[in-house]
N, CA, C and O of each residue as an XYZ file, in Angstrom:
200
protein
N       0.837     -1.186      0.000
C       0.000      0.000      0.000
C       0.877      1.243      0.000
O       0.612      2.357     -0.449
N       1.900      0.839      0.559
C       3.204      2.606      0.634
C       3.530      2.524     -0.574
O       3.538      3.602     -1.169
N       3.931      1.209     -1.424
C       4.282      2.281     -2.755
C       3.172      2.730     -3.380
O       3.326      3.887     -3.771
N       1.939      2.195     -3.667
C       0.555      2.642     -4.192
C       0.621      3.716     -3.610
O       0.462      4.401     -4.621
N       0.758      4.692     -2.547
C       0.620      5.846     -2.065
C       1.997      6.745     -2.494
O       1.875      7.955     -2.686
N       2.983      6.245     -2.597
C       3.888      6.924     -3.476
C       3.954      7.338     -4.622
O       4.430      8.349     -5.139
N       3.153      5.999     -5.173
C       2.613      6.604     -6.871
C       2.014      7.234     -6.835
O       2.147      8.122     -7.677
N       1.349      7.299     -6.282
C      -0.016      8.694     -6.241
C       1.221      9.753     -6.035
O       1.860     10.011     -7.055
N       1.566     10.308     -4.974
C       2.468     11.459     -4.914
C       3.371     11.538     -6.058
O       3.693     12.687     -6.362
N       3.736     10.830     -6.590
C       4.654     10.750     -7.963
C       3.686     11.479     -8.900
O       3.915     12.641     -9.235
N       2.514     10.754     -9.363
C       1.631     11.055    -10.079
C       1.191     12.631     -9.670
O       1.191     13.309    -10.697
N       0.921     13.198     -8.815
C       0.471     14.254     -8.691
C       1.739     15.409     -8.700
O       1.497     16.449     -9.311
N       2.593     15.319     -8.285
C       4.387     15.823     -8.669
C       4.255     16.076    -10.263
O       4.830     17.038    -10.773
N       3.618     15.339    -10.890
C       4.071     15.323    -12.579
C       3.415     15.537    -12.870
O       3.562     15.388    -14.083
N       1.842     16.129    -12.569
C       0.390     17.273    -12.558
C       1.037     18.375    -12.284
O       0.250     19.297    -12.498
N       2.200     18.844    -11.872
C       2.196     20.111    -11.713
C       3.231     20.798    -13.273
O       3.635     21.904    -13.630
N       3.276     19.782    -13.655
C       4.168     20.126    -15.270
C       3.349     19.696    -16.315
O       3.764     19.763    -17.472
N       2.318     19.294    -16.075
C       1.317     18.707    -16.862
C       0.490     19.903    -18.031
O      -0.291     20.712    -17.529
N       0.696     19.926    -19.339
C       0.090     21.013    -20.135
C      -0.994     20.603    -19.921
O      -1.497     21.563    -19.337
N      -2.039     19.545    -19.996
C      -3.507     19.746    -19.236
C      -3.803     19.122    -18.663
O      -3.700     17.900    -18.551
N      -4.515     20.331    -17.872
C      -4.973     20.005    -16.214
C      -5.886     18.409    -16.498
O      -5.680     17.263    -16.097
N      -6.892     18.990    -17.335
C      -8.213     17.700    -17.607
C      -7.671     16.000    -17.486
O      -8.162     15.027    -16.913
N      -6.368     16.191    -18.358
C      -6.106     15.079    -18.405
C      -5.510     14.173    -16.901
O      -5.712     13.018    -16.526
N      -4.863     15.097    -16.419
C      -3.944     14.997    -15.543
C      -5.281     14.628    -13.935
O      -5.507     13.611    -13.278
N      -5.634     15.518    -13.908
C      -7.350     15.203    -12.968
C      -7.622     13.660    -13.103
O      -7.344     12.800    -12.268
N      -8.314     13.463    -14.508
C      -8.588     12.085    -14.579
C      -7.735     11.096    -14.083
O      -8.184     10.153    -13.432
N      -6.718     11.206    -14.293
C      -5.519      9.802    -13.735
C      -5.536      9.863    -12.503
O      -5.376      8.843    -11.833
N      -5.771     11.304    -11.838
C      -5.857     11.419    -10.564
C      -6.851     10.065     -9.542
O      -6.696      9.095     -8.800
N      -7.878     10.912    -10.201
C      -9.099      9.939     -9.915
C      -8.990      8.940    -10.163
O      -8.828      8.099     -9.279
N      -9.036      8.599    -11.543
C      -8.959      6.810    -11.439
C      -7.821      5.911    -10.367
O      -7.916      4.786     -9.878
N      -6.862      6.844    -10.278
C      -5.725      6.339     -9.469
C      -6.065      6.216     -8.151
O      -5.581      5.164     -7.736
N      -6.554      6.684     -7.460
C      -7.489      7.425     -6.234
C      -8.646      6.348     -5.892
O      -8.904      6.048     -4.727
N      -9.225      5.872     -6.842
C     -10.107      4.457     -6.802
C      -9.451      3.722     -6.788
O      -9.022      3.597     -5.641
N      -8.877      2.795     -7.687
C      -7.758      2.006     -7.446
C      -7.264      1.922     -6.084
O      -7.677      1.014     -5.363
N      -6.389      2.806     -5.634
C      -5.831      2.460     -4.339
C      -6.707      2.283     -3.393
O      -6.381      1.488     -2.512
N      -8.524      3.188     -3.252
C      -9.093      3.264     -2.292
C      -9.562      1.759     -1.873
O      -9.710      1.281     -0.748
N      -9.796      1.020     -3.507
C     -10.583     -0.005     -3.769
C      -9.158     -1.362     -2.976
O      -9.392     -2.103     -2.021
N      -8.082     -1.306     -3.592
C      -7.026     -1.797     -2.894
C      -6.797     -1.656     -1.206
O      -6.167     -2.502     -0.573
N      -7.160     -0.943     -0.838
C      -6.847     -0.293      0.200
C      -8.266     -1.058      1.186
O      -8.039     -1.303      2.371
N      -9.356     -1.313      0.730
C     -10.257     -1.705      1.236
C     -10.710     -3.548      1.103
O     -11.276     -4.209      1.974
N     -10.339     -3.929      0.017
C      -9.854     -4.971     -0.136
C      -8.949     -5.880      1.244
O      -9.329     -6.732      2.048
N      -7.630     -5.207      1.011
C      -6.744     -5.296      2.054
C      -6.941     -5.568      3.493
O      -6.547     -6.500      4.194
N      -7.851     -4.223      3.832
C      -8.720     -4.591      5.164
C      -9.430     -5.522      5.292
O      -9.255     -6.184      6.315
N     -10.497     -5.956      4.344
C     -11.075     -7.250      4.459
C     -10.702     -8.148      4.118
O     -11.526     -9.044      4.299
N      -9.656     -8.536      3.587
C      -9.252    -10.015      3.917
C      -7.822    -10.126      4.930
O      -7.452    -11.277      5.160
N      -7.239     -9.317      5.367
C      -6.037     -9.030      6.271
C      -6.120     -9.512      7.490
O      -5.079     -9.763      8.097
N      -7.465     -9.750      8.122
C      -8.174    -10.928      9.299
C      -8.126    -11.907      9.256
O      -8.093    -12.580     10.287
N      -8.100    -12.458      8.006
C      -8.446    -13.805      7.683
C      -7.181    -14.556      7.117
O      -7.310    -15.732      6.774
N      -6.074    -13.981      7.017
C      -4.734    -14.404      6.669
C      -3.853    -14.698      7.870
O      -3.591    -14.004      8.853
N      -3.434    -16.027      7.489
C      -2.543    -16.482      9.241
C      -1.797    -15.097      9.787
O      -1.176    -15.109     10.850
C-alpha cells in the first residue's frame, strides 16, 4: 500500500508540469479508486490471513 501511495504522490508531482490540467485530474481519480478499492480490499481479507 506505501508504494501505491507513493505513486499517487509521484503522479500528482508530474500534474504540476502537466500542459492539461483535464487530463492529468482524470488519472488522478482513477488512481485514487484504485488504491481506495485496494486499500479496502486489504482490510477485508487481512483478518483472515494467518
Amino acid at each position: 500500500m506505501g508504494l501505491s501511495c507513493l505513486g499517487w504522490i509521484v503522479l500528482a508531482v508530474r500534474g504540476l508540469a502537466a500542459g492539461t490540467a483535464e487530463t492529468w485530474a482524470r488519472r488522478m481519480f482513477r488512481y485514487a479508486l484504485v488504491m481506495m478499492t485496494a486499500l479496502s480490499v486489504m482490510l477485508a481479507i487481512g483478518p483472515r490471513l494467518p
